[in-house]
Amino acid sequence: MPELPEVETTRRGLEPYALKQRIVALEVHEPRLRWRVARDLARKVAGQRILGVGRRAKYLLLHLKSGTLLLHLGMSGNLRVVPARTPRLAHDHFDLKLGSGLALRFNDPRRFGSLLYTRGDPLRHRLLADLAPEPFA
């Protein structure tokens, strides 16, 4: 399982590629992750700009104007920045395609990762609300 330093490293690695980018499309290839990816999620995020790339505990937070994507890598997941036309590999479950021509591609052989969306304050989301203080704060 990616530990907190690896999740923070992932956040820092994504930020220069994702920040201020417009989401062109969310393509879900396998919705059955830890929690099923919502069927209407692609519609909710298409056209939105990524305003911030954050982290709370082991959750990556992609802040949009209308809400926040909460992404968890699970036990074996990783999020890579690839050219959007790069052929998919086994266990590539979704692509968040960006206006730059790049995609944030989620690969998770064990499918314990997750992609969720919240309109409200992400820190009040049921998965984040009762977490302990950040160790690096």
Short mmCIF file of C-alpha atoms in Angstrom, two decimals:
data_model
loop_
_atom_site.label_atom_id
_atom_site.label_comp_id
_atom_site.label_asym_id
_atom_site.label_seq_id
_atom_site.Cartn_x
_atom_site.Cartn_y
_atom_site.Cartn_z
CA MET A 1 0.00 0.00 0.00
CA PRO A 2 1.37 3.42 -0.86
CA GLU A 3 2.26 5.12 2.40
CA LEU A 4 1.80 8.80 3.18
CA PRO A 5 5.19 9.92 1.77
CA GLU A 6 4.44 8.14 -1.54
CA VAL A 7 1.01 9.77 -1.75
CA GLU A 8 2.57 13.19 -1.12
CA THR A 9 5.22 12.46 -3.76
CA THR A 10 2.43 11.55 -6.19
CA ARG A 11 0.63 14.81 -5.38
CA ARG A 12 3.76 16.86 -5.98
CA GLY A 13 4.46 15.00 -9.21
CA LEU A 14 0.92 15.56 -10.54
CA GLU A 15 0.59 19.19 -9.61
CA PRO A 16 2.67 20.75 -12.42
CA TYR A 17 0.79 18.70 -15.03
CA ALA A 18 -2.72 19.03 -13.61
CA LEU A 19 -2.96 22.49 -12.06
CA LYS A 20 -5.11 24.90 -14.09
CA GLN A 21 -5.77 22.24 -16.73
CA ARG A 22 -9.26 21.77 -18.13
CA ILE A 23 -10.73 18.28 -17.86
CA VAL A 24 -11.67 17.28 -21.40
CA ALA A 25 -13.12 13.91 -20.42
CA LEU A 26 -13.21 11.24 -17.76
CA GLU A 27 -13.08 7.82 -19.39
CA VAL A 28 -13.91 5.03 -16.97
CA HIS A 29 -12.84 1.63 -18.28
CA GLU A 30 -13.62 -0.33 -15.11
CA PRO A 31 -16.03 1.28 -12.64
CA ARG A 32 -15.79 -1.52 -10.07
CA LEU A 33 -13.15 -0.19 -7.73
CA ARG A 34 -13.39 -0.16 -3.93
CA TRP A 35 -16.56 1.84 -4.44
CA ARG A 36 -18.19 1.88 -7.86
CA VAL A 37 -17.35 5.03 -9.84
CA ALA A 38 -20.56 7.04 -10.20
CA ARG A 39 -22.11 6.74 -13.66
CA ASP A 40 -22.66 10.48 -13.97
CA LEU A 41 -19.19 11.49 -12.77
CA ALA A 42 -17.82 12.05 -16.30
CA ARG A 43 -20.62 14.52 -16.98
CA LYS A 44 -20.01 16.35 -13.69
CA VAL A 45 -16.31 16.93 -14.27
CA ALA A 46 -16.11 17.47 -18.05
CA GLY A 47 -15.13 21.04 -18.84
CA GLN A 48 -14.05 21.78 -15.26
CA ARG A 49 -10.65 23.29 -14.54
CA ILE A 50 -8.39 21.80 -11.86
CA LEU A 51 -7.90 24.66 -9.40
CA GLY A 52 -5.76 22.82 -6.87
CA VAL A 53 -4.04 19.50 -6.22
CA GLY A 54 -4.15 18.63 -2.54
CA ARG A 55 -3.87 15.76 -0.14
CA ARG A 56 -5.61 14.80 3.08
CA ALA A 57 -4.14 11.71 4.69
CA LYS A 58 -3.77 9.20 1.83
CA TYR A 59 -6.44 10.84 -0.34
CA LEU A 60 -5.47 12.98 -3.31
CA LEU A 61 -7.81 15.94 -3.81
CA LEU A 62 -8.38 17.53 -7.20
CA HIS A 63 -10.22 20.77 -6.48
CA LEU A 64 -12.63 21.92 -9.19
CA LYS A 65 -14.97 24.92 -9.31
CA SER A 66 -18.02 22.72 -8.73
CA GLY A 67 -16.53 20.30 -6.19
CA THR A 68 -13.60 18.01 -5.47
CA LEU A 69 -12.46 14.65 -6.80
CA LEU A 70 -11.21 12.38 -4.00
CA LEU A 71 -8.81 9.73 -5.19
CA HIS A 72 -7.33 6.93 -3.12
CA LEU A 73 -4.59 4.69 -4.49
CA GLY A 74 -5.70 1.67 -2.47
CA MET A 75 -3.16 -1.09 -1.88
CA SER A 76 -1.58 -1.35 -5.30
CA GLY A 77 -2.73 1.68 -7.27
CA ASN A 78 -0.78 4.37 -9.03
CA LEU A 79 -1.64 7.49 -10.95
CA ARG A 80 0.54 8.26 -13.96
CA VAL A 81 0.76 11.22 -16.30
CA VAL A 82 0.73 9.88 -19.87
CA PRO A 83 -0.02 11.22 -23.35
CA ALA A 84 -3.79 10.79 -23.70
CA ARG A 85 -3.43 8.47 -26.71
CA THR A 86 -1.10 6.05 -24.93
CA PRO A 87 -2.50 2.50 -25.23
CA ARG A 88 -4.01 1.21 -22.01
CA LEU A 89 -2.42 -1.58 -20.02
CA ALA A 90 -4.09 -4.27 -17.97
CA HIS A 91 -5.62 -2.77 -14.83
CA ASP A 92 -5.82 0.78 -16.22
CA HIS A 93 -9.24 1.69 -14.82
CA PHE A 94 -9.76 5.33 -15.74
CA ASP A 95 -8.24 8.25 -17.62
CA LEU A 96 -8.80 11.85 -16.64
CA LYS A 97 -8.03 13.53 -19.97
CA LEU A 98 -6.68 17.07 -19.80
CA GLY A 99 -6.71 19.95 -22.25
CA SER A 100 -2.92 19.69 -22.55
CA GLY A 101 -3.23 16.36 -24.37
CA LEU A 102 -2.10 14.46 -21.29
CA ALA A 103 -4.12 12.11 -19.12
CA LEU A 104 -3.99 11.16 -15.46
CA ARG A 105 -4.23 7.37 -15.76
CA PHE A 106 -5.17 5.23 -12.77
CA ASN A 107 -3.85 1.67 -12.64
CA ASP A 108 -4.80 -0.63 -9.77
CA PRO A 109 -4.41 -4.43 -10.08
CA ARG A 110 -6.27 -5.13 -6.83
CA ARG A 111 -9.04 -2.52 -7.34
CA PHE A 112 -8.95 -1.23 -3.75
CA GLY A 113 -8.48 2.34 -4.96
CA SER A 114 -11.34 4.78 -5.40
CA LEU A 115 -12.53 7.85 -7.30
CA LEU A 116 -15.24 9.85 -5.58
CA TYR A 117 -16.71 13.33 -5.98
CA THR A 118 -18.10 15.77 -3.46
CA ARG A 119 -19.72 19.15 -4.00
CA GLY A 120 -19.23 20.36 -0.45
CA ASP A 121 -16.16 20.98 1.65
CA PRO A 122 -14.03 17.88 1.01
CA LEU A 123 -12.71 17.94 4.57
CA ARG A 124 -16.28 17.32 5.78
CA HIS A 125 -16.71 14.28 3.52
CA ARG A 126 -17.50 11.16 5.56
CA LEU A 127 -14.13 9.59 4.66
CA LEU A 128 -12.10 12.63 5.71
CA ALA A 129 -14.08 14.33 8.48
CA ASP A 130 -12.84 12.25 11.41
CA LEU A 131 -9.20 11.76 10.44
CA ALA A 132 -6.40 12.68 12.82
CA PRO A 133 -4.37 15.86 12.26
CA GLU A 134 -1.83 15.87 9.45
CA PRO A 135 1.61 14.75 10.65
CA PHE A 136 3.40 17.25 8.38
CA ALA A 137 1.19 20.25 9.21
#
